[in-house]
Amino acid sequence: MALRRIRIFGDPVLRGRAQEVEVFGSDLEELVQDMFETMYHAQGIGLAAPQIGLSVRVMVVDVPESEEEEGGRFALVNPRIVEVDAQTDRAAEGCLSIPGLEEIVERPASVVVEGSDPDGARVRVQATGLLSRALQHEVDHLDGVLFLDRVSALKRRMLLKKWKKAQTEAVTP
């Protein structure tokens, strides 16, 4: 297992649609383990392969269970959202690829995601709450969509201005 470098906003790999995985095996298992290790090291709850520079449809999530919400640890290959709730929920989101930014994002309150596990077995996940939000956020990454794309144009401009300022300050001694 190895830590992978998380790609930061502006890297073109974050904006492309990731390719379907066709070969399951030890390389995929190793990738998934590296992704979990990288996600935990960065203190995240989800990570998609494009965030570590690989344009393949692989994602991992680990959302702790609480008294109020379900949780779960999943590695999904070629995931697809197949059902969404008409009811929506608004909550703050951040992203390991856009550190330091957070904004309220509206998403369906629950989803059903289908895909495969790293061994190729079919998986179907029904999720609500934070788990639903994390799954949707990571599937978005596989489609080249960032949480910034899910806020109003005004909020996006404000967030991008804040991001550019933070990047300038990080470079300036």
CSV table of C-alpha atoms in Angstrom, one decimal, residues 100-161:
chain,number,residue,atom,x,y,z
A,100,GLY,CA,-9.9,25.0,2.4
A,101,LEU,CA,-13.2,25.6,0.5
A,102,GLU,CA,-16.6,24.6,1.7
A,103,GLU,CA,-20.1,25.5,0.6
A,104,ILE,CA,-23.7,24.4,1.0
A,105,VAL,CA,-24.7,22.1,-1.8
A,106,GLU,CA,-28.2,20.8,-2.6
A,107,ARG,CA,-28.5,17.2,-3.6
A,108,PRO,CA,-31.1,14.4,-3.6
A,109,ALA,CA,-31.7,13.2,0.0
A,110,SER,CA,-31.2,9.6,-1.0
A,111,VAL,CA,-29.8,7.6,-3.8
A,112,VAL,CA,-29.3,4.0,-5.1
A,113,VAL,CA,-25.9,3.3,-6.6
A,114,GLU,CA,-25.0,0.2,-8.6
A,115,GLY,CA,-21.5,-0.9,-9.6
A,116,SER,CA,-19.1,-3.6,-8.8
A,117,ASP,CA,-16.7,-4.4,-5.9
A,118,PRO,CA,-13.0,-4.7,-6.6
A,119,ASP,CA,-13.5,-8.5,-7.3
A,120,GLY,CA,-16.1,-7.8,-10.0
A,121,ALA,CA,-19.2,-8.8,-7.9
A,122,ARG,CA,-22.2,-6.6,-8.5
A,123,VAL,CA,-23.1,-4.2,-5.7
A,124,ARG,CA,-26.2,-2.1,-5.0
A,125,VAL,CA,-26.1,0.5,-2.3
A,126,GLN,CA,-29.1,2.4,-1.0
A,127,ALA,CA,-28.1,5.4,1.0
A,128,THR,CA,-29.4,8.5,2.8
A,129,GLY,CA,-27.8,11.3,4.7
A,130,LEU,CA,-24.1,11.8,4.6
A,131,LEU,CA,-23.5,8.5,2.9
A,132,SER,CA,-25.8,9.5,0.1
A,133,ARG,CA,-24.0,12.8,-0.2
A,134,ALA,CA,-20.6,11.2,-0.3
A,135,LEU,CA,-21.6,8.7,-2.9
A,136,GLN,CA,-23.0,11.5,-5.1
A,137,HIS,CA,-19.9,13.7,-4.6
A,138,GLU,CA,-17.6,10.9,-5.7
A,139,VAL,CA,-19.7,9.8,-8.7
A,140,ASP,CA,-19.6,13.5,-9.7
A,141,HIS,CA,-15.8,13.3,-9.7
A,142,LEU,CA,-15.9,10.3,-12.0
A,143,ASP,CA,-17.9,12.5,-14.4
A,144,GLY,CA,-15.5,15.5,-14.1
A,145,VAL,CA,-17.9,17.5,-12.0
A,146,LEU,CA,-16.8,19.3,-8.8
A,147,PHE,CA,-19.0,20.5,-6.0
A,148,LEU,CA,-18.3,24.1,-7.2
A,149,ASP,CA,-20.4,23.2,-10.3
A,150,ARG,CA,-23.4,22.5,-8.0
A,151,VAL,CA,-23.6,26.0,-6.5
A,152,SER,CA,-24.9,29.3,-8.0
A,153,ALA,CA,-22.7,31.3,-10.4
A,154,LEU,CA,-22.4,34.0,-7.8
A,155,LYS,CA,-21.3,31.6,-5.0
A,156,ARG,CA,-18.9,29.9,-7.5
A,157,ARG,CA,-17.2,33.3,-8.3
A,158,MET,CA,-16.8,34.1,-4.7
A,159,LEU,CA,-15.4,30.7,-3.9
A,160,LEU,CA,-13.0,30.8,-6.8
A,161,LYS,CA,-11.8,34.3,-5.7
